[in-house]
mmCIF file of N, CA and C in Angstrom:
data_model
loop_
_atom_site.group_PDB
_atom_site.id
_atom_site.type_symbol
_atom_site.label_atom_id
_atom_site.label_comp_id
_atom_site.label_asym_id
_atom_site.label_seq_id
_atom_site.Cartn_x
_atom_site.Cartn_y
_atom_site.Cartn_z
ATOM 1 N N GLN A 1 0.841 -1.183 0.000
ATOM 2 C CA GLN A 1 0.000 0.000 0.000
ATOM 3 C C GLN A 1 0.883 1.243 0.000
ATOM 4 N N VAL A 2 0.657 2.109 -0.956
ATOM 5 C CA VAL A 2 1.369 3.370 -1.025
ATOM 6 C C VAL A 2 0.758 4.315 -0.003
ATOM 7 N N GLN A 3 1.610 4.976 0.752
ATOM 8 C CA GLN A 3 1.140 5.902 1.759
ATOM 9 C C GLN A 3 1.520 7.329 1.417
ATOM 10 N N LEU A 4 0.693 8.246 1.859
ATOM 11 C CA LEU A 4 0.960 9.660 1.689
ATOM 12 C C LEU A 4 1.435 10.206 3.024
ATOM 13 N N VAL A 5 2.573 10.863 3.008
ATOM 14 C CA VAL A 5 3.171 11.386 4.218
ATOM 15 C C VAL A 5 3.035 12.897 4.257
ATOM 16 N N GLU A 6 2.386 13.397 5.287
ATOM 17 C CA GLU A 6 2.116 14.815 5.428
ATOM 18 C C GLU A 6 3.006 15.450 6.487
ATOM 19 N N SER A 7 3.241 16.733 6.327
ATOM 20 C CA SER A 7 4.007 17.487 7.305
ATOM 21 C C SER A 7 3.655 18.963 7.184
ATOM 22 N N GLY A 8 4.028 19.732 8.189
ATOM 23 C CA GLY A 8 3.842 21.170 8.136
ATOM 24 C C GLY A 8 2.742 21.724 9.016
ATOM 25 N N GLY A 9 1.950 20.857 9.610
ATOM 26 C CA GLY A 9 0.885 21.332 10.474
ATOM 27 C C GLY A 9 1.442 21.918 11.756
ATOM 28 N N GLY A 10 0.594 22.634 12.462
ATOM 29 C CA GLY A 10 1.035 23.235 13.704
ATOM 30 C C GLY A 10 0.067 24.269 14.210
ATOM 31 N N LEU A 11 0.540 25.052 15.154
ATOM 32 C CA LEU A 11 -0.253 26.103 15.776
ATOM 33 C C LEU A 11 0.222 27.465 15.298
ATOM 34 N N VAL A 12 -0.710 28.258 14.818
ATOM 35 C CA VAL A 12 -0.385 29.607 14.368
ATOM 36 C C VAL A 12 -1.445 30.575 14.860
ATOM 37 N N GLN A 13 -1.089 31.846 14.886
ATOM 38 C CA GLN A 13 -2.031 32.877 15.271
ATOM 39 C C GLN A 13 -2.847 33.319 14.071
ATOM 40 N N ALA A 14 -4.015 33.848 14.333
ATOM 41 C CA ALA A 14 -4.863 34.352 13.266
ATOM 42 C C ALA A 14 -4.091 35.362 12.422
ATOM 43 N N GLY A 15 -4.235 35.233 11.117
ATOM 44 C CA GLY A 15 -3.526 36.105 10.209
ATOM 45 C C GLY A 15 -2.197 35.542 9.761
ATOM 46 N N GLY A 16 -1.770 34.472 10.386
ATOM 47 C CA GLY A 16 -0.498 33.860 10.054
ATOM 48 C C GLY A 16 -0.589 32.917 8.878
ATOM 49 N N SER A 17 0.524 32.244 8.616
ATOM 50 C CA SER A 17 0.608 31.346 7.470
ATOM 51 C C SER A 17 1.233 30.012 7.844
ATOM 52 N N LEU A 18 0.885 29.012 7.076
ATOM 53 C CA LEU A 18 1.477 27.689 7.198
ATOM 54 C C LEU A 18 1.603 27.097 5.806
ATOM 55 N N ARG A 19 2.559 26.205 5.654
ATOM 56 C CA ARG A 19 2.736 25.509 4.389
ATOM 57 C C ARG A 19 2.754 24.012 4.661
ATOM 58 N N LEU A 20 1.777 23.323 4.130
ATOM 59 C CA LEU A 20 1.675 21.885 4.291
ATOM 60 C C LEU A 20 2.337 21.180 3.114
ATOM 61 N N SER A 21 2.925 20.033 3.401
ATOM 62 C CA SER A 21 3.565 19.241 2.365
ATOM 63 C C SER A 21 3.070 17.808 2.447
ATOM 64 N N CYS A 22 3.061 17.146 1.315
ATOM 65 C CA CYS A 22 2.630 15.758 1.263
ATOM 66 C C CYS A 22 3.330 15.068 0.100
ATOM 67 N N ALA A 23 3.844 13.873 0.362
ATOM 68 C CA ALA A 23 4.524 13.120 -0.680
ATOM 69 C C ALA A 23 4.205 11.637 -0.561
ATOM 70 N N ALA A 24 4.173 10.969 -1.674
ATOM 71 C CA ALA A 24 3.950 9.529 -1.689
ATOM 72 C C ALA A 24 5.183 8.812 -1.170
ATOM 73 N N SER A 25 4.968 7.687 -0.517
ATOM 74 C CA SER A 25 6.070 6.949 0.085
ATOM 75 C C SER A 25 6.936 6.212 -0.928
ATOM 76 N N ARG A 26 6.454 6.063 -2.134
ATOM 77 C CA ARG A 26 7.201 5.387 -3.183
ATOM 78 C C ARG A 26 7.409 6.305 -4.382
ATOM 79 N N ARG A 27 8.641 6.388 -4.837
ATOM 80 C CA ARG A 27 8.954 7.237 -5.981
ATOM 81 C C ARG A 27 8.357 6.698 -7.274
ATOM 82 N N THR A 28 8.099 5.404 -7.332
ATOM 83 C CA THR A 28 7.550 4.799 -8.539
ATOM 84 C C THR A 28 6.040 4.982 -8.661
ATOM 85 N N PHE A 29 5.418 5.435 -7.617
ATOM 86 C CA PHE A 29 3.985 5.659 -7.623
ATOM 87 C C PHE A 29 3.665 6.921 -8.411
ATOM 88 N N THR A 30 2.667 6.828 -9.259
ATOM 89 C CA THR A 30 2.262 7.977 -10.058
ATOM 90 C C THR A 30 0.811 8.325 -9.761
ATOM 91 N N THR A 31 0.503 9.590 -9.890
ATOM 92 C CA THR A 31 -0.851 10.062 -9.644
ATOM 93 C C THR A 31 -1.323 10.945 -10.781
ATOM 94 N N TYR A 32 -2.619 11.012 -10.938
ATOM 95 C CA TYR A 32 -3.214 11.890 -11.926
ATOM 96 C C TYR A 32 -3.372 13.298 -11.352
ATOM 97 N N GLY A 33 -3.551 13.343 -10.064
ATOM 98 C CA GLY A 33 -3.690 14.600 -9.376
ATOM 99 C C GLY A 33 -3.636 14.385 -7.873
ATOM 100 N N MET A 34 -3.515 15.464 -7.141
ATOM 101 C CA MET A 34 -3.486 15.385 -5.698
ATOM 102 C C MET A 34 -4.265 16.559 -5.126
ATOM 103 N N GLY A 35 -4.621 16.434 -3.867
ATOM 104 C CA GLY A 35 -5.402 17.496 -3.273
ATOM 105 C C GLY A 35 -5.381 17.483 -1.760
ATOM 106 N N TRP A 36 -6.167 18.378 -1.194
ATOM 107 C CA TRP A 36 -6.272 18.520 0.243
ATOM 108 C C TRP A 36 -7.723 18.609 0.677
ATOM 109 N N PHE A 37 -8.010 17.953 1.778
ATOM 110 C CA PHE A 37 -9.313 18.017 2.421
ATOM 111 C C PHE A 37 -9.077 18.378 3.877
ATOM 112 N N ARG A 38 -10.119 18.760 4.560
ATOM 113 C CA ARG A 38 -9.982 19.054 5.976
ATOM 114 C C ARG A 38 -11.253 18.674 6.719
ATOM 115 N N GLN A 39 -11.085 18.416 8.000
ATOM 116 C CA GLN A 39 -12.218 18.071 8.837
ATOM 117 C C GLN A 39 -12.057 18.730 10.202
ATOM 118 N N ALA A 40 -12.996 19.592 10.515
ATOM 119 C CA ALA A 40 -13.005 20.268 11.798
ATOM 120 C C ALA A 40 -13.822 19.448 12.789
ATOM 121 N N PRO A 41 -13.590 19.627 14.080
ATOM 122 C CA PRO A 41 -14.348 18.878 15.088
ATOM 123 C C PRO A 41 -15.850 19.056 14.918
ATOM 124 N N GLY A 42 -16.560 17.944 14.877
ATOM 125 C CA GLY A 42 -18.000 17.992 14.762
ATOM 126 C C GLY A 42 -18.523 18.283 13.370
ATOM 127 N N LYS A 43 -17.634 18.375 12.403
ATOM 128 C CA LYS A 43 -18.041 18.666 11.039
ATOM 129 C C LYS A 43 -17.604 17.553 10.096
ATOM 130 N N GLU A 44 -18.226 17.533 8.933
ATOM 131 C CA GLU A 44 -17.871 16.548 7.926
ATOM 132 C C GLU A 44 -16.609 16.982 7.197
ATOM 133 N N ARG A 45 -15.927 16.008 6.637
ATOM 134 C CA ARG A 45 -14.744 16.306 5.850
ATOM 135 C C ARG A 45 -15.144 17.120 4.631
ATOM 136 N N GLU A 46 -14.374 18.143 4.322
ATOM 137 C CA GLU A 46 -14.692 18.993 3.198
ATOM 138 C C GLU A 46 -13.496 19.177 2.272
ATOM 139 N N PHE A 47 -13.804 19.408 1.036
ATOM 140 C CA PHE A 47 -12.796 19.646 0.022
ATOM 141 C C PHE A 47 -12.165 21.012 0.226
ATOM 142 N N VAL A 48 -10.859 21.075 0.042
ATOM 143 C CA VAL A 48 -10.135 22.330 0.170
ATOM 144 C C VAL A 48 -9.565 22.776 -1.172
ATOM 145 N N ALA A 49 -8.768 21.914 -1.780
ATOM 146 C CA ALA A 49 -8.140 22.250 -3.050
ATOM 147 C C ALA A 49 -7.596 20.992 -3.710
ATOM 148 N N ARG A 50 -7.398 21.051 -5.001
ATOM 149 C CA ARG A 50 -6.756 19.952 -5.706
ATOM 150 C C ARG A 50 -6.070 20.463 -6.952
ATOM 151 N N ILE A 51 -5.126 19.681 -7.424
ATOM 152 C CA ILE A 51 -4.386 20.037 -8.621
ATOM 153 C C ILE A 51 -4.345 18.837 -9.561
ATOM 154 N N ARG A 52 -4.610 19.108 -10.815
ATOM 155 C CA ARG A 52 -4.495 18.108 -11.863
ATOM 156 C C ARG A 52 -3.159 18.352 -12.540
ATOM 157 N N TRP A 53 -2.324 17.323 -12.583
ATOM 158 C CA TRP A 53 -0.977 17.513 -13.111
ATOM 159 C C TRP A 53 -0.986 17.972 -14.568
ATOM 160 N N SER A 54 -1.913 17.483 -15.336
ATOM 161 C CA SER A 54 -2.022 17.900 -16.721
ATOM 162 C C SER A 54 -2.463 19.355 -16.781
ATOM 163 N N GLY A 55 -1.514 20.214 -17.143
ATOM 164 C CA GLY A 55 -1.816 21.629 -17.231
ATOM 165 C C GLY A 55 -1.796 22.354 -15.894
ATOM 166 N N ASP A 56 -1.455 21.648 -14.843
ATOM 167 C CA ASP A 56 -1.435 22.222 -13.486
ATOM 168 C C ASP A 56 -2.754 22.912 -13.168
ATOM 169 N N THR A 57 -3.831 22.278 -13.557
ATOM 170 C CA THR A 57 -5.154 22.816 -13.315
ATOM 171 C C THR A 57 -5.494 22.706 -11.833
ATOM 172 N N THR A 58 -5.942 23.800 -11.259
ATOM 173 C CA THR A 58 -6.257 23.822 -9.836
ATOM 174 C C THR A 58 -7.708 24.183 -9.591
ATOM 175 N N ALA A 59 -8.187 23.779 -8.437
ATOM 176 C CA ALA A 59 -9.540 24.112 -8.017
ATOM 177 C C ALA A 59 -9.532 24.318 -6.513
ATOM 178 N N TYR A 60 -10.351 25.251 -6.052
ATOM 179 C CA TYR A 60 -10.395 25.583 -4.642
ATOM 180 C C TYR A 60 -11.815 25.680 -4.128
ATOM 181 N N ALA A 61 -11.966 25.393 -2.858
ATOM 182 C CA ALA A 61 -13.232 25.634 -2.208
ATOM 183 C C ALA A 61 -13.409 27.141 -2.067
ATOM 184 N N ASP A 62 -14.645 27.599 -2.121
ATOM 185 C CA ASP A 62 -14.901 29.031 -2.027
ATOM 186 C C ASP A 62 -14.347 29.635 -0.737
ATOM 187 N N SER A 63 -14.342 28.865 0.317
ATOM 188 C CA SER A 63 -13.913 29.366 1.610
ATOM 189 C C SER A 63 -12.423 29.681 1.691
ATOM 190 N N VAL A 64 -11.639 29.146 0.759
ATOM 191 C CA VAL A 64 -10.194 29.361 0.813
ATOM 192 C C VAL A 64 -9.643 30.092 -0.399
ATOM 193 N N LYS A 65 -10.482 30.405 -1.352
ATOM 194 C CA LYS A 65 -10.024 31.105 -2.551
ATOM 195 C C LYS A 65 -9.390 32.439 -2.192
ATOM 196 N N GLY A 66 -8.236 32.694 -2.782
ATOM 197 C CA GLY A 66 -7.534 33.929 -2.520
ATOM 198 C C GLY A 66 -6.617 33.865 -1.322
ATOM 199 N N ARG A 67 -6.753 32.834 -0.513
ATOM 200 C CA ARG A 67 -5.923 32.690 0.677
ATOM 201 C C ARG A 67 -4.995 31.477 0.598
ATOM 202 N N PHE A 68 -5.483 30.396 0.020
ATOM 203 C CA PHE A 68 -4.703 29.167 -0.086
ATOM 204 C C PHE A 68 -4.235 28.969 -1.521
ATOM 205 N N THR A 69 -3.069 28.370 -1.653
ATOM 206 C CA THR A 69 -2.529 28.056 -2.963
ATOM 207 C C THR A 69 -1.988 26.638 -2.965
ATOM 208 N N ILE A 70 -2.442 25.842 -3.908
ATOM 209 C CA ILE A 70 -1.951 24.481 -4.029
ATOM 210 C C ILE A 70 -0.944 24.413 -5.166
ATOM 211 N N SER A 71 0.106 23.666 -4.959
ATOM 212 C CA SER A 71 1.130 23.481 -5.974
ATOM 213 C C SER A 71 1.778 22.129 -5.744
ATOM 214 N N GLY A 72 2.636 21.723 -6.640
ATOM 215 C CA GLY A 72 3.283 20.441 -6.445
ATOM 216 C C GLY A 72 4.226 20.074 -7.551
ATOM 217 N N ASP A 73 4.706 18.849 -7.461
ATOM 218 C CA ASP A 73 5.657 18.316 -8.418
ATOM 219 C C ASP A 73 5.209 16.928 -8.831
ATOM 220 N N LEU A 74 4.927 16.759 -10.103
ATOM 221 C CA LEU A 74 4.446 15.486 -10.617
ATOM 222 C C LEU A 74 5.460 14.364 -10.438
ATOM 223 N N ASP A 75 6.701 14.633 -10.773
ATOM 224 C CA ASP A 75 7.728 13.591 -10.743
ATOM 225 C C ASP A 75 7.913 12.974 -9.360
ATOM 226 N N SER A 76 7.746 13.770 -8.336
ATOM 227 C CA SER A 76 7.927 13.275 -6.982
ATOM 228 C C SER A 76 6.613 13.007 -6.259
ATOM 229 N N ASN A 77 5.508 13.204 -6.965
ATOM 230 C CA ASN A 77 4.184 13.039 -6.356
ATOM 231 C C ASN A 77 4.094 13.799 -5.042
ATOM 232 N N THR A 78 4.496 15.035 -5.107
ATOM 233 C CA THR A 78 4.503 15.895 -3.938
ATOM 234 C C THR A 78 3.550 17.058 -4.150
ATOM 235 N N VAL A 79 2.780 17.353 -3.143
ATOM 236 C CA VAL A 79 1.841 18.463 -3.222
ATOM 237 C C VAL A 79 2.013 19.359 -2.006
ATOM 238 N N TYR A 80 1.802 20.649 -2.210
ATOM 239 C CA TYR A 80 1.929 21.628 -1.143
ATOM 240 C C TYR A 80 0.644 22.424 -1.025
ATOM 241 N N LEU A 81 0.416 22.936 0.149
ATOM 242 C CA LEU A 81 -0.706 23.831 0.366
ATOM 243 C C LEU A 81 -0.205 25.017 1.164
ATOM 244 N N GLN A 82 -0.072 26.142 0.495
ATOM 245 C CA GLN A 82 0.324 27.371 1.156
ATOM 246 C C GLN A 82 -0.927 28.049 1.683
ATOM 247 N N MET A 83 -0.992 28.235 2.984
ATOM 248 C CA MET A 83 -2.160 28.805 3.620
ATOM 249 C C MET A 83 -1.803 30.152 4.231
ATOM 250 N N ASN A 84 -2.439 31.182 3.742
ATOM 251 C CA ASN A 84 -2.210 32.539 4.229
ATOM 252 C C ASN A 84 -3.481 33.103 4.850
ATOM 253 N N SER A 85 -3.304 34.160 5.614
ATOM 254 C CA SER A 85 -4.437 34.831 6.260
ATOM 255 C C SER A 85 -5.325 33.848 6.995
ATOM 256 N N LEU A 86 -4.709 32.997 7.755
ATOM 257 C CA LEU A 86 -5.454 31.965 8.468
ATOM 258 C C LEU A 86 -6.342 32.552 9.559
ATOM 259 N N SER A 87 -7.471 31.927 9.747
ATOM 260 C CA SER A 87 -8.423 32.322 10.771
ATOM 261 C C SER A 87 -8.793 31.099 11.601
ATOM 262 N N PRO A 88 -9.373 31.303 12.769
ATOM 263 C CA PRO A 88 -9.772 30.155 13.598
ATOM 264 C C PRO A 88 -10.694 29.184 12.870
ATOM 265 N N GLU A 89 -11.433 29.667 11.898
ATOM 266 C CA GLU A 89 -12.336 28.810 11.129
ATOM 267 C C GLU A 89 -11.575 27.799 10.276
ATOM 268 N N ASP A 90 -10.292 28.024 10.096
ATOM 269 C CA ASP A 90 -9.476 27.094 9.321
ATOM 270 C C ASP A 90 -8.933 25.952 10.174
ATOM 271 N N THR A 91 -9.165 26.015 11.460
ATOM 272 C CA THR A 91 -8.697 24.961 12.355
ATOM 273 C C THR A 91 -9.345 23.633 11.991
ATOM 274 N N ALA A 92 -8.519 22.643 11.722
ATOM 275 C CA ALA A 92 -9.020 21.339 11.307
ATOM 276 C C ALA A 92 -7.853 20.386 11.127
ATOM 277 N N VAL A 93 -8.184 19.123 10.945
ATOM 278 C CA VAL A 93 -7.187 18.157 10.527
ATOM 279 C C VAL A 93 -7.184 18.186 9.011
ATOM 280 N N TYR A 94 -6.036 18.424 8.445
ATOM 281 C CA TYR A 94 -5.909 18.506 7.003
ATOM 282 C C TYR A 94 -5.369 17.197 6.450
ATOM 283 N N TYR A 95 -6.070 16.669 5.466
ATOM 284 C CA TYR A 95 -5.715 15.392 4.873
ATOM 285 C C TYR A 95 -5.226 15.558 3.446
ATOM 286 N N CYS A 96 -4.109 14.970 3.170
ATOM 287 C CA CYS A 96 -3.603 14.908 1.815
ATOM 288 C C CYS A 96 -4.325 13.780 1.084
ATOM 289 N N ALA A 97 -4.596 13.983 -0.178
ATOM 290 C CA ALA A 97 -5.286 12.978 -0.971
ATOM 291 C C ALA A 97 -4.648 12.862 -2.345
ATOM 292 N N ALA A 98 -4.774 11.682 -2.927
ATOM 293 C CA ALA A 98 -4.241 11.453 -4.263
ATOM 294 C C ALA A 98 -5.260 10.728 -5.126
ATOM 295 N N TYR A 99 -5.260 11.087 -6.384
ATOM 296 C CA TYR A 99 -6.094 10.442 -7.380
ATOM 297 C C TYR A 99 -5.152 9.680 -8.300
ATOM 298 N N SER A 100 -5.181 8.365 -8.228
ATOM 299 C CA SER A 100 -4.209 7.567 -8.965
ATOM 300 C C SER A 100 -4.485 7.491 -10.463
ATOM 301 N N SER A 101 -5.678 7.825 -10.877
ATOM 302 C CA SER A 101 -6.026 7.817 -12.292
ATOM 303 C C SER A 101 -7.082 8.875 -12.567
ATOM 304 N N ARG A 102 -7.325 9.114 -13.829
ATOM 305 C CA ARG A 102 -8.312 10.113 -14.208
ATOM 306 C C ARG A 102 -9.710 9.718 -13.761
ATOM 307 N N TYR A 103 -9.942 8.420 -13.652
ATOM 308 C CA TYR A 103 -11.245 7.958 -13.210
ATOM 309 C C TYR A 103 -11.565 8.508 -11.822
ATOM 310 N N TYR A 104 -10.626 8.342 -10.904
ATOM 311 C CA TYR A 104 -10.847 8.814 -9.548
ATOM 312 C C TYR A 104 -10.893 10.331 -9.489
ATOM 313 N N TYR A 105 -10.098 10.961 -10.315
ATOM 314 C CA TYR A 105 -10.073 12.422 -10.322
ATOM 315 C C TYR A 105 -11.421 12.992 -10.749
ATOM 316 N N PHE A 106 -11.935 12.507 -11.872
ATOM 317 C CA PHE A 106 -13.191 13.037 -12.370
ATOM 318 C C PHE A 106 -14.395 12.552 -11.581
ATOM 319 N N ALA A 107 -14.200 11.526 -10.794
ATOM 320 C CA ALA A 107 -15.254 11.072 -9.892
ATOM 321 C C ALA A 107 -15.199 11.839 -8.573
ATOM 322 N N SER A 108 -14.193 12.699 -8.440
ATOM 323 C CA SER A 108 -13.973 13.465 -7.216
ATOM 324 C C SER A 108 -13.888 12.550 -6.006
ATOM 325 N N ALA A 109 -13.227 11.430 -6.201
ATOM 326 C CA ALA A 109 -13.116 10.423 -5.146
ATOM 327 C C ALA A 109 -11.672 9.942 -5.031
ATOM 328 N N PRO A 110 -10.882 10.606 -4.204
ATOM 329 C CA PRO A 110 -9.495 10.178 -4.026
ATOM 330 C C PRO A 110 -9.417 8.743 -3.537
ATOM 331 N N ASP A 111 -8.447 7.997 -4.041
ATOM 332 C CA ASP A 111 -8.302 6.613 -3.615
ATOM 333 C C ASP A 111 -7.102 6.402 -2.701
ATOM 334 N N TYR A 112 -6.374 7.467 -2.405
ATOM 335 C CA TYR A 112 -5.278 7.410 -1.454
ATOM 336 C C TYR A 112 -5.386 8.594 -0.514
ATOM 337 N N TRP A 113 -5.144 8.327 0.759
ATOM 338 C CA TRP A 113 -5.265 9.358 1.786
ATOM 339 C C TRP A 113 -4.082 9.350 2.735
ATOM 340 N N GLY A 114 -3.741 10.527 3.227
ATOM 341 C CA GLY A 114 -2.724 10.635 4.247
ATOM 342 C C GLY A 114 -3.356 10.475 5.616
ATOM 343 N N GLN A 115 -2.519 10.462 6.641
ATOM 344 C CA GLN A 115 -2.999 10.288 8.003
ATOM 345 C C GLN A 115 -3.619 11.554 8.581
ATOM 346 N N GLY A 116 -3.299 12.680 7.996
ATOM 347 C CA GLY A 116 -3.821 13.941 8.472
ATOM 348 C C GLY A 116 -2.818 14.676 9.336
ATOM 349 N N THR A 117 -2.848 15.986 9.257
ATOM 350 C CA THR A 117 -1.986 16.817 10.081
ATOM 351 C C THR A 117 -2.825 17.942 10.676
ATOM 352 N N GLN A 118 -2.637 18.174 11.954
ATOM 353 C CA GLN A 118 -3.453 19.151 12.669
ATOM 354 C C GLN A 118 -2.995 20.574 12.395
ATOM 355 N N VAL A 119 -3.948 21.409 12.049
ATOM 356 C CA VAL A 119 -3.703 22.839 11.896
ATOM 357 C C VAL A 119 -4.613 23.557 12.883
ATOM 358 N N THR A 120 -4.016 24.294 13.781
ATOM 359 C CA THR A 120 -4.776 25.029 14.780
ATOM 360 C C THR A 120 -4.455 26.508 14.672
ATOM 361 N N VAL A 121 -5.488 27.300 14.513
ATOM 362 C CA VAL A 121 -5.327 28.744 14.389
ATOM 363 C C VAL A 121 -5.954 29.407 15.606
ATOM 364 N N SER A 122 -5.149 30.099 16.368
ATOM 365 C CA SER A 122 -5.625 30.757 17.571
ATOM 366 C C SER A 122 -6.018 32.199 17.289
ATOM 367 N N SER A 123 -6.932 32.718 18.073
ATOM 368 C CA SER A 123 -7.384 34.086 17.909
ATOM 369 C C SER A 123 -6.648 35.019 18.840
#
C-alpha cells in the first residue's frame, strides 16, 4: 500500500501562514492529481483544493479562494498547500489525498489518503 506522508501542520495565530507538504512513500507511484481536504471537530470532511498535473489545473473551495494556494511536483508526487491569512475557522485536521487515475479524479473520489496533520489557528 502506497502511503501519503504529510508534514507542516502546527499552531499559528490568526492572520499567520502555514505551508503543508505531502509526498507519496514510493517514488515509482504515479498520480493523476493530488489534493487537500480538511475536517473540523463535529463537522464533515470537506474539500479544500486539488491540482491536476495535466496543465497544473487547480480548483479551490470558495472558503479558501484567494488565501490558499496548491502546488506540487508530478515527478515526486509531492503536493503543497500554502495557507495565508489563516483564521480560527481554518482549524481542522488537514488530509492529503491522491487520485491515482483520471477515473478517480473526475469522480472526485481520491483513492489514497494521508494520516492527516493538525492545523490550529488561535485568535
